[in-house]
PDB file of C-alpha atoms in Angstrom:
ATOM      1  CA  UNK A 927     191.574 -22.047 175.743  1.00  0.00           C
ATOM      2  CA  UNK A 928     187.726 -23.080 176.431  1.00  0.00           C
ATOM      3  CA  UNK A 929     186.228 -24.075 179.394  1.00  0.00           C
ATOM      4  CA  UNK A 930     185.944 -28.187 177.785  1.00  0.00           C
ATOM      5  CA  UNK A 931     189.564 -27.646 177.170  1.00  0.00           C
ATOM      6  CA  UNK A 932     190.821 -26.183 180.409  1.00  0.00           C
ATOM      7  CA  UNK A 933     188.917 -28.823 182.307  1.00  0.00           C
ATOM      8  CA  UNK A 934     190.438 -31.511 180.716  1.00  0.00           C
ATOM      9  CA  UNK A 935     193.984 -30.101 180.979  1.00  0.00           C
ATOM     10  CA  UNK A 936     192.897 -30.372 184.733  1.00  0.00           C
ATOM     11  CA  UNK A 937     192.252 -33.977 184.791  1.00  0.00           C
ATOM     12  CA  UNK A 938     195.298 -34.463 183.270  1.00  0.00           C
ATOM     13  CA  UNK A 939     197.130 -32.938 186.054  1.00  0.00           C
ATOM     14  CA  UNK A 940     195.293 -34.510 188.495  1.00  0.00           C
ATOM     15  CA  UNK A 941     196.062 -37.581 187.375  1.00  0.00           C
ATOM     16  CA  UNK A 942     199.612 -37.182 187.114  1.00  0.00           C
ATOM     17  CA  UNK A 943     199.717 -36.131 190.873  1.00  0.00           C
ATOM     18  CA  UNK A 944     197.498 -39.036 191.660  1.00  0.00           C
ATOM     19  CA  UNK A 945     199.857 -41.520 189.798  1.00  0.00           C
ATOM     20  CA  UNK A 946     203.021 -39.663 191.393  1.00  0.00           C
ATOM     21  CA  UNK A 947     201.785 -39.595 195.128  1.00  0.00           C
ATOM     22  CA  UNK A 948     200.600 -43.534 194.754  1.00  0.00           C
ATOM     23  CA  UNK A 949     203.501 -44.483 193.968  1.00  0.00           C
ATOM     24  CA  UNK A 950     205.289 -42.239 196.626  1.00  0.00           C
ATOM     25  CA  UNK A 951     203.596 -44.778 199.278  1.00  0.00           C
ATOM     26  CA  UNK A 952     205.944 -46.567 201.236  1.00  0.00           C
ATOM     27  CA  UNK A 953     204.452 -47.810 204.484  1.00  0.00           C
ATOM     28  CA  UNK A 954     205.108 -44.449 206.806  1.00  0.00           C
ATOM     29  CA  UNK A 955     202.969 -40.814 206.665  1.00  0.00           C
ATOM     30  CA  UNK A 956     206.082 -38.981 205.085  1.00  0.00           C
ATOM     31  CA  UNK A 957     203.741 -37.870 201.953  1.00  0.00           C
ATOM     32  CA  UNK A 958     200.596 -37.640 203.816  1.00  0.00           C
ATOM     33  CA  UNK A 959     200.199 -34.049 203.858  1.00  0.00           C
ATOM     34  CA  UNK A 960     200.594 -33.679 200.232  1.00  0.00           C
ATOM     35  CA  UNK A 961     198.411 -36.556 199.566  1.00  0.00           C
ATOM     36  CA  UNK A 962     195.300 -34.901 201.748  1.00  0.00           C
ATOM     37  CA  UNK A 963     195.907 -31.602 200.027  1.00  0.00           C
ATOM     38  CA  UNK A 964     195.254 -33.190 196.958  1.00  0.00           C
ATOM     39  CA  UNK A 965     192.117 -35.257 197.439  1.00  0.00           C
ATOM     40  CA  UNK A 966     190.530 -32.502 199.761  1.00  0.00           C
ATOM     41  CA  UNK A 967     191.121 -30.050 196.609  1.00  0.00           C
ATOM     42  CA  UNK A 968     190.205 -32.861 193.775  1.00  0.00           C
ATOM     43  CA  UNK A 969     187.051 -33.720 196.365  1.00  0.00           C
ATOM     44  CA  UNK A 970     185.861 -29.905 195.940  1.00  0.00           C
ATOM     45  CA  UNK A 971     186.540 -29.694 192.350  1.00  0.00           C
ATOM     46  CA  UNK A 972     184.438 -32.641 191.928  1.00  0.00           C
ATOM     47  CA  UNK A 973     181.399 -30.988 193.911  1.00  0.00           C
ATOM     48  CA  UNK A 974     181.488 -27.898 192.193  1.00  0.00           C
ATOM     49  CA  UNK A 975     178.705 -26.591 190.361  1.00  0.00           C
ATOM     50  CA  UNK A 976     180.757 -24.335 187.682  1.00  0.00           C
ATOM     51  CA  UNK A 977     182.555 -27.538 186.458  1.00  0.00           C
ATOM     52  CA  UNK A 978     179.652 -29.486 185.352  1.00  0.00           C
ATOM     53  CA  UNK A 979     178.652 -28.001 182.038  1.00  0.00           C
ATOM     54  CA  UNK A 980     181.931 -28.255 180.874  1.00  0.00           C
ATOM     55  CA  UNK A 981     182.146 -31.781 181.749  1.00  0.00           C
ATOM     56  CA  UNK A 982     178.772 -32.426 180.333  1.00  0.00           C
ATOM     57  CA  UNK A 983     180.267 -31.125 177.085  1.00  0.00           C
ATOM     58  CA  UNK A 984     183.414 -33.290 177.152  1.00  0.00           C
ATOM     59  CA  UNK A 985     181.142 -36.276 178.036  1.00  0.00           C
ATOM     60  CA  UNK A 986     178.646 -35.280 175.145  1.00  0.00           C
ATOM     61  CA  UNK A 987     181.800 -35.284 172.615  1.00  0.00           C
ATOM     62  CA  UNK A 988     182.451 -38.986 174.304  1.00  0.00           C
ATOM     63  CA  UNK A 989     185.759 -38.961 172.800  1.00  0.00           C
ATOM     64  CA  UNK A 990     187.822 -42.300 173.104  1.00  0.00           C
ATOM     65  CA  UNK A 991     191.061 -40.494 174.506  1.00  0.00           C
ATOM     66  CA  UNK A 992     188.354 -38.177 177.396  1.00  0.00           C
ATOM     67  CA  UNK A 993     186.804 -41.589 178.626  1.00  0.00           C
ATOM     68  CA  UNK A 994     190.549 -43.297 179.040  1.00  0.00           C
ATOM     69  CA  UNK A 995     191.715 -40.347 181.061  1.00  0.00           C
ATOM     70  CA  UNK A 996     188.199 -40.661 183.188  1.00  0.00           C
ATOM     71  CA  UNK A 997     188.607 -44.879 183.772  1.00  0.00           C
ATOM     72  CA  UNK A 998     192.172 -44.175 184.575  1.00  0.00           C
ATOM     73  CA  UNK A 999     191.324 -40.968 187.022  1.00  0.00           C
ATOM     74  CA  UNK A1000     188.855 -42.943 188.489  1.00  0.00           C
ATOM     75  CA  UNK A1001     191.316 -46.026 189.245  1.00  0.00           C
ATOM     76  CA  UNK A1002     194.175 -43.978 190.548  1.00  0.00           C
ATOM     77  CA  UNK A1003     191.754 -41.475 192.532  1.00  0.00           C
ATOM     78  CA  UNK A1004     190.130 -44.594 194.197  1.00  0.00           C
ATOM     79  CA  UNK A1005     193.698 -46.374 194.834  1.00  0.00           C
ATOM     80  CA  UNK A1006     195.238 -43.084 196.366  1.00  0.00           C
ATOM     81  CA  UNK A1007     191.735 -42.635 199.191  1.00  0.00           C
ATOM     82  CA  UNK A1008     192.712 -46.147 200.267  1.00  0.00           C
ATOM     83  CA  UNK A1009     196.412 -44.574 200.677  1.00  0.00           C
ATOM     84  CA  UNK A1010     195.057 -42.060 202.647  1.00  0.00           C
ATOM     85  CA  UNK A1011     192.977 -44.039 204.773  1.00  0.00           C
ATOM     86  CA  UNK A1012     196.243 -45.727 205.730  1.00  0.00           C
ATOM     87  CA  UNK A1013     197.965 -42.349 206.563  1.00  0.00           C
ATOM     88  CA  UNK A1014     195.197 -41.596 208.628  1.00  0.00           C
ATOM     89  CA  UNK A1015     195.267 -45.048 210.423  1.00  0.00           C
ATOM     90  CA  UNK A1016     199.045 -45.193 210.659  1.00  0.00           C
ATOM     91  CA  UNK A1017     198.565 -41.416 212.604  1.00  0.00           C
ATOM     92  CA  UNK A1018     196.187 -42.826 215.017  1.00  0.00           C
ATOM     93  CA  UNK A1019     198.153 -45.284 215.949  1.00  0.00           C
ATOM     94  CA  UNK A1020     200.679 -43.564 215.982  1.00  0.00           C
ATOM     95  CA  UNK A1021     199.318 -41.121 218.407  1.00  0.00           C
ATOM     96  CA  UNK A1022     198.324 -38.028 216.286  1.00  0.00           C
ATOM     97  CA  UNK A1023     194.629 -38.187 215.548  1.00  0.00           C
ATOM     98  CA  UNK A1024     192.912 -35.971 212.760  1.00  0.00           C
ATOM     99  CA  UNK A1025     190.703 -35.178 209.796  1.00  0.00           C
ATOM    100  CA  UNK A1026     190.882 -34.333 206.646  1.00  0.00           C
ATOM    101  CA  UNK A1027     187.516 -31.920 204.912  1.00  0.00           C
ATOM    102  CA  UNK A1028     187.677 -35.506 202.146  1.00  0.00           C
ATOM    103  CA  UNK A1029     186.927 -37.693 205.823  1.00  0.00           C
ATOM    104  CA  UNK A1030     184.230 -34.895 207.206  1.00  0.00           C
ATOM    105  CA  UNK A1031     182.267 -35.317 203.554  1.00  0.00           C
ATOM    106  CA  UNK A1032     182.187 -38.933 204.108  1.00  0.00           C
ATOM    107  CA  UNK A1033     181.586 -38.997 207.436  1.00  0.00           C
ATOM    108  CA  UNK A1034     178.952 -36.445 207.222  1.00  0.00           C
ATOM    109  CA  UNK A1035     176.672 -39.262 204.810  1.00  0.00           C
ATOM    110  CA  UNK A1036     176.966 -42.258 207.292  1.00  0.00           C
ATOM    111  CA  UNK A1037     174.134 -40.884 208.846  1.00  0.00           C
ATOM    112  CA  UNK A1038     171.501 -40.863 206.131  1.00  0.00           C
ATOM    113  CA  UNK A1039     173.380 -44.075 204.591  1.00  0.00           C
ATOM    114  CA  UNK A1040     170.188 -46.383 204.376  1.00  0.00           C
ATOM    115  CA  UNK A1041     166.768 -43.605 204.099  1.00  0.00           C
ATOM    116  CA  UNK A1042     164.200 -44.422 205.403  1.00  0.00           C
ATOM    117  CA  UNK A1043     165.363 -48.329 206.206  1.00  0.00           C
ATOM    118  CA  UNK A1044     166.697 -47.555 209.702  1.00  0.00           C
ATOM    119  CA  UNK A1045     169.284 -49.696 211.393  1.00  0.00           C
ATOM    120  CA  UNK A1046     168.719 -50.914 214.851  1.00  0.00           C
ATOM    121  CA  UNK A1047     170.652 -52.786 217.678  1.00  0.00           C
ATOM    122  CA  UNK A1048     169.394 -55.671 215.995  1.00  0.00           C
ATOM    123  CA  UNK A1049     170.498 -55.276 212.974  1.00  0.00           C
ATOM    124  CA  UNK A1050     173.433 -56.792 211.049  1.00  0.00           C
ATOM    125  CA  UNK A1051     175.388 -54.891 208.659  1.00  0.00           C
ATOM    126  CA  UNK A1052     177.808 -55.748 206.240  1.00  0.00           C
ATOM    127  CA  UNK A1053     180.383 -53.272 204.005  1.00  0.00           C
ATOM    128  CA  UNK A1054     182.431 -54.058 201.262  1.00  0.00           C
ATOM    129  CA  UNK A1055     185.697 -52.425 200.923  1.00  0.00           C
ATOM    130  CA  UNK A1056     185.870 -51.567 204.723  1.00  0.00           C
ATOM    131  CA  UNK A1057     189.746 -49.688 204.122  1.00  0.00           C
ATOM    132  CA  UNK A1058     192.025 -49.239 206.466  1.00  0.00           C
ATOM    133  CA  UNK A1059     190.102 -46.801 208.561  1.00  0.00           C
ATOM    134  CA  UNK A1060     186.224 -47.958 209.024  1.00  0.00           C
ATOM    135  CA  UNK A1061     184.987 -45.072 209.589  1.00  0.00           C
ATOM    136  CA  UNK A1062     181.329 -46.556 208.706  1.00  0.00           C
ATOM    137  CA  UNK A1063     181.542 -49.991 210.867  1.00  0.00           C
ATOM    138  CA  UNK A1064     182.380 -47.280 213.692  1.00  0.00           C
ATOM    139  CA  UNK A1065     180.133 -44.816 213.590  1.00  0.00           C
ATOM    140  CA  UNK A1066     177.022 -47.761 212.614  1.00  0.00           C
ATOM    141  CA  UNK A1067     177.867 -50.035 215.452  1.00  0.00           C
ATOM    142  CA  UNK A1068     178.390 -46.814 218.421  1.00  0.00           C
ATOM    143  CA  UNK A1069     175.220 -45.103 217.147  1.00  0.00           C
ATOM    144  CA  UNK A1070     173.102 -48.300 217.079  1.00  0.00           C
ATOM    145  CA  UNK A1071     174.595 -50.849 218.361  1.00  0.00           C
ATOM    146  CA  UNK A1072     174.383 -52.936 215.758  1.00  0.00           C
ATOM    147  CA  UNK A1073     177.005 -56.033 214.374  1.00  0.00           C
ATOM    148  CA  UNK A1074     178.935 -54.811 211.656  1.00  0.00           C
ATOM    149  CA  UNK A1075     181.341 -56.749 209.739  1.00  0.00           C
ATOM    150  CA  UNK A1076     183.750 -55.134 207.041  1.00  0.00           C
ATOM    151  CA  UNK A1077     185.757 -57.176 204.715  1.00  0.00           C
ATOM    152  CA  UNK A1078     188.319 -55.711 201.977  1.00  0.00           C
ATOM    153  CA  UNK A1079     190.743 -57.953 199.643  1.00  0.00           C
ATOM    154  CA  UNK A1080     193.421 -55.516 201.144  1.00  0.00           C
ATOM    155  CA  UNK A1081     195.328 -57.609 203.382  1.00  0.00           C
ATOM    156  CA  UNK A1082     197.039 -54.706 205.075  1.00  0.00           C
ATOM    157  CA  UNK A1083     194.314 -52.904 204.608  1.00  0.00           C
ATOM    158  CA  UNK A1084     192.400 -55.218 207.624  1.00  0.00           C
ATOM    159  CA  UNK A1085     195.459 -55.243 209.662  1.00  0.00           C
ATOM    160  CA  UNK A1086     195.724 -51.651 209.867  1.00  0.00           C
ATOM    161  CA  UNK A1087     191.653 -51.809 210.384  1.00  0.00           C
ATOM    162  CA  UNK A1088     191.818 -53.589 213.116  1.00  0.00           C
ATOM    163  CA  UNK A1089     194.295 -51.981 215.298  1.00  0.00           C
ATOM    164  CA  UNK A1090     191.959 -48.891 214.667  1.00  0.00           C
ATOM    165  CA  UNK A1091     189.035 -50.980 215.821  1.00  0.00           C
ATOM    166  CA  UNK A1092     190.901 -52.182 218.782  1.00  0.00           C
ATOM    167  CA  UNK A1093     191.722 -48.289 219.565  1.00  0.00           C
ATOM    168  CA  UNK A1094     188.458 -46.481 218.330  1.00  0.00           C
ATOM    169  CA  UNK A1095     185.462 -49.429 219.275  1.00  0.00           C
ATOM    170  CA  UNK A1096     186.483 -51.408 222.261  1.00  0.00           C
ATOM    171  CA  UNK A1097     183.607 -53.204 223.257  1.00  0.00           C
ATOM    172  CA  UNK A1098     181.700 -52.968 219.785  1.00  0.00           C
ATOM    173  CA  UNK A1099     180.553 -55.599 217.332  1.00  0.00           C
ATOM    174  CA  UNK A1100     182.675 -55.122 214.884  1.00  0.00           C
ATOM    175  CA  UNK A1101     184.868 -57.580 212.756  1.00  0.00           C
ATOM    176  CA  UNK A1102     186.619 -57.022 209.925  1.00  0.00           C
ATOM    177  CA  UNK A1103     187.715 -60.132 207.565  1.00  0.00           C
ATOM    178  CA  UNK A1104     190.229 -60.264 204.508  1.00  0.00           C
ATOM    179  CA  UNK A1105     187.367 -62.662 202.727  1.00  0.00           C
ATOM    180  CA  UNK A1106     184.956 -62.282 199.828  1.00  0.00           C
ATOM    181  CA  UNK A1107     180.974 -62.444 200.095  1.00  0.00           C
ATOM    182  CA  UNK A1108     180.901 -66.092 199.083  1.00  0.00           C
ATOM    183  CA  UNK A1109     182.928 -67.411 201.375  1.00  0.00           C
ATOM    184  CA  UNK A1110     181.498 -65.629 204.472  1.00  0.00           C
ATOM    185  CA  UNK A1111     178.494 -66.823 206.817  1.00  0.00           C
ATOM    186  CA  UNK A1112     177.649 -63.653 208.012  1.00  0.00           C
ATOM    187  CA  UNK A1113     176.213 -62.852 203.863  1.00  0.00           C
ATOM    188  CA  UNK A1114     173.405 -64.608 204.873  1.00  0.00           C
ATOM    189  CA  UNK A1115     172.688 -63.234 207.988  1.00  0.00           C
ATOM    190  CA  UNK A1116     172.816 -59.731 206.615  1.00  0.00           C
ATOM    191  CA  UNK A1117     170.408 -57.261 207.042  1.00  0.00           C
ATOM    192  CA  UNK A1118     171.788 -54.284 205.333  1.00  0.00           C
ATOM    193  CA  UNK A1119     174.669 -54.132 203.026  1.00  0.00           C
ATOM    194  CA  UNK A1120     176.399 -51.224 202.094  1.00  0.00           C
ATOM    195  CA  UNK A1121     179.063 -51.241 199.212  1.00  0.00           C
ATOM    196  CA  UNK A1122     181.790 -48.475 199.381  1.00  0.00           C
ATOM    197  CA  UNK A1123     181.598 -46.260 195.965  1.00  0.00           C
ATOM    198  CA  UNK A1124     185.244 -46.708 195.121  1.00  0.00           C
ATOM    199  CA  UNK A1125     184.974 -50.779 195.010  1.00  0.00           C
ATOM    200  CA  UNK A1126     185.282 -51.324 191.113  1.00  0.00           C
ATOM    201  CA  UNK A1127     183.025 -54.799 190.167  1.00  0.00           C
ATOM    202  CA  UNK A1128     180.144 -53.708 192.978  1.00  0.00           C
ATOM    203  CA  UNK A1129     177.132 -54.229 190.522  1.00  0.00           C
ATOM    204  CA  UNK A1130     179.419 -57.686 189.769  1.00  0.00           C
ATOM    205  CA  UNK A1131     178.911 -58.348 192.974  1.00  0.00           C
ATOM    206  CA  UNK A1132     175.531 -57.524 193.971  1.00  0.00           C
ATOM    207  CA  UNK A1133     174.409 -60.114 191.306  1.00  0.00           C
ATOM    208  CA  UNK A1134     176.549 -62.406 193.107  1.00  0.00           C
ATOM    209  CA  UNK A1135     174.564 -61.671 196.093  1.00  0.00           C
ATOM    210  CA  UNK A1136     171.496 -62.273 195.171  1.00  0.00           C
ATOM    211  CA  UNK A1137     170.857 -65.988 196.081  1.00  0.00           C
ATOM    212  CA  UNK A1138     173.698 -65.613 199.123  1.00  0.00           C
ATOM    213  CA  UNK A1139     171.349 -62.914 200.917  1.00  0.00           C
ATOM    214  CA  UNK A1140     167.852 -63.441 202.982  1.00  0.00           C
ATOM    215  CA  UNK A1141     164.821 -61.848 201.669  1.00  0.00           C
ATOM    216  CA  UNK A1142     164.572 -58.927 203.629  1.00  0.00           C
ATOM    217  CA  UNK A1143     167.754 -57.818 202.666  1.00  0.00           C
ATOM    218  CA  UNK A1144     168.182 -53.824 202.252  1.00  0.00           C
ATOM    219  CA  UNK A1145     171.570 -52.726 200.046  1.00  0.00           C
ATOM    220  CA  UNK A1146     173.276 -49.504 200.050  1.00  0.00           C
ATOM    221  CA  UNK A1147     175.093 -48.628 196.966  1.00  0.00           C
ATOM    222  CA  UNK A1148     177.419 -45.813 196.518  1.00  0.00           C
ATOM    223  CA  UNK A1149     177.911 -44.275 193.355  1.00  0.00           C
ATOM    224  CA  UNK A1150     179.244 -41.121 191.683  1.00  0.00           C
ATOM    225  CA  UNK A1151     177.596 -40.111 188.164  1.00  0.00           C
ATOM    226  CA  UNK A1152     178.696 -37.505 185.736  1.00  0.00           C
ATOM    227  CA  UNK A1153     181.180 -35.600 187.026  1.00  0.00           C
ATOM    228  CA  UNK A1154     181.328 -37.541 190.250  1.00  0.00           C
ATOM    229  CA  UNK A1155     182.220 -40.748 188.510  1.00  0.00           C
ATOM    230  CA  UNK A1156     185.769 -39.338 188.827  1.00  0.00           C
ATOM    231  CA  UNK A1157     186.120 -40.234 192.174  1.00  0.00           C
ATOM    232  CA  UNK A1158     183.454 -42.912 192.109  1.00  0.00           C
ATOM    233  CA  UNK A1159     181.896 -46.337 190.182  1.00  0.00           C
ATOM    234  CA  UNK A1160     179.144 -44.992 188.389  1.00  0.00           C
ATOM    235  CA  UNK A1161     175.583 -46.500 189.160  1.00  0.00           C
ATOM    236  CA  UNK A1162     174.478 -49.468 186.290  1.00  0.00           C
ATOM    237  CA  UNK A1163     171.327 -50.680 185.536  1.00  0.00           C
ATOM    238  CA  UNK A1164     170.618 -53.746 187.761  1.00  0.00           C
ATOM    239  CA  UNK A1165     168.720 -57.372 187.086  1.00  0.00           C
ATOM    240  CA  UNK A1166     164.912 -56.780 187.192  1.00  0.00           C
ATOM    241  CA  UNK A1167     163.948 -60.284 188.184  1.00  0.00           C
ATOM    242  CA  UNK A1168     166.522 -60.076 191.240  1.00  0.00           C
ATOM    243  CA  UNK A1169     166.901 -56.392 192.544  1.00  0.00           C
ATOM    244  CA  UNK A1170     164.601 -53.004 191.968  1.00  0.00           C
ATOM    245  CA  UNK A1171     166.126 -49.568 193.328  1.00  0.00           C
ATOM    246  CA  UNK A1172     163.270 -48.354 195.995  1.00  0.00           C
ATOM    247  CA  UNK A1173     165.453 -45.002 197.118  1.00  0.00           C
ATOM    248  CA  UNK A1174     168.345 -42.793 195.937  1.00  0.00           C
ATOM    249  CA  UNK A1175     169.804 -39.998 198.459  1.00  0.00           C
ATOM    250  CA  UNK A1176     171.076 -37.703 195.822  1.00  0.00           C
ATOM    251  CA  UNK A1177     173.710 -34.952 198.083  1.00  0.00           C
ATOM    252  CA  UNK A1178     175.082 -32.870 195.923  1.00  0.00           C
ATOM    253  CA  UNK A1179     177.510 -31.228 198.215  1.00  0.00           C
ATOM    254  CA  UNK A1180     178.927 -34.722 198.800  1.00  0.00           C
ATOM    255  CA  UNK A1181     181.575 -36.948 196.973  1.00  0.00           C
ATOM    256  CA  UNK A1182     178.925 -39.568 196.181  1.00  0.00           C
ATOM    257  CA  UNK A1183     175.389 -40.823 196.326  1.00  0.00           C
ATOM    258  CA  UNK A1184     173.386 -43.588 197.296  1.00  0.00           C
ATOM    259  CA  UNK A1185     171.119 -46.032 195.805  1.00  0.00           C
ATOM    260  CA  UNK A1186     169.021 -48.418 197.735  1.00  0.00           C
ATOM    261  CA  UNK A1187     167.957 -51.635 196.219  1.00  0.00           C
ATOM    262  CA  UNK A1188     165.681 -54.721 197.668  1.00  0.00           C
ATOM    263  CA  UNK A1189     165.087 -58.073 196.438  1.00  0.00           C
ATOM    264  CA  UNK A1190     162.063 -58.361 193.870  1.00  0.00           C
TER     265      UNK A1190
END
């Protein structure tokens, strides 16, 4: 068996496990462990460096059958890290903190999120697909004091949010809303956007944004090309006459990158 072959033989089997363990959830952290096993070792296979010519190859071939298994990776992957973010917010609360290497990779990128557009106490930032454990409206809002307001269409999702909020950031500016983009206030008051890599229609929606934003607006975009676009929306070519990309933050030891787009 070949290296194309073997590889995808491996996405197969990841994505049974995905589909298996996502369907396992049931409100407690019974399958936790075996859940974080799984994305910290699909997080490293993603990020290493002797899987990419084989997965140039496959994607070269562009068979229909390789880019269904991809989509469908991609879909369950993203669907099982907002699982996990629950696990890890239901063992906060719960008393039993900890993180997982998939949480110290993401973590690790909040600080160089927006280049050389630096966010400030009076700054007001805005993510899309906060999860259950907002990680990012944490660590933006303690390091610089700045507003941040998360919103996610996951209804427990927010609740779970929150009570991590109310346990992590006492005394922060931080909200977090169950609401889309058009039907928030704060949109226009935005100064910085950032759009988590695992939210499906984000290009969709940063059309959408276009005339709800002010000017000055700075977005973050996080993306996952190649052989990260298994774990991640891949980046798309955006409106000319409405947004141009000014900086990318390309980490290659991390489970996605960053573009950074401005208003024409």
């Amino acid at each position: 068996m070949n290296a194309t072959e073997n590889l995808q033989l491996y996405l197969a089997e990841y994505l049974e496990k995905f589909t298996e363990l996502a369907g396992n959830y049931d409100r407690t952290v019974h399958y936790s462990p075996e859940l974080e096993r799984l994305i910290n070792d699909y997080s490293n296979f993603i990020t290493n460096e002797r899987n990419k010519e084989a997965w140039e190859q496959l994607e070269q071939q562009g068979s229909g059958e390789f880019n269904q298994l991809v989509e469908a990776l991609r879909k369950k992957s993203a669907l099982c890290v907002a699982i996990m973010e629950k696990y890890r917010a239901l063992k906060l609360l719960g008393g039993h903190a900890g993180i997982t290497d998939y949480f110290k990779n993401i973590e690790s990128c909040i600080e160089q999120e927006f280049g050389s557009f630096q966010v400030t106490s009076e700054s007001k930032v805005l993510l899309v697909g906060s999860g259950s454990f907002p990680m990012t409206p944490l660590f933006i809002a303690k390091r610089t004091g700045a507003e941040v307001v998360g919103i996610d269409i996951d209804e427990e999702a927010i609740e779970l949010g929150t009570r991590v909020v109310g346990k992590l950031g006492q005394g922060l500016k931080i909200r977090l809303e169950n609401a889309f983009v058009e039907n928030l206030d704060f949109t226009q008051e935005a100064t910085h956007i950032i759009f988590s890599s695992t939210v499906e229609h984000k290009y969709d929606l940063l059309d959408q944004l276009h005339p709800l934003t002010n000017e000055h607006v700075v977005v973050a975009m996080r993306y996952g090309d190649r052989l990260k676009s298994l774990f991640n929306y891949p980046r798309r070519e955006v409106d000319g006459r409405k947004w141009k990309a000014v900086e990318t933050i390309l980490r290659p030891d991390h489970v996605f990158d960053i573009a950074l787009y401005a208003k024409v």
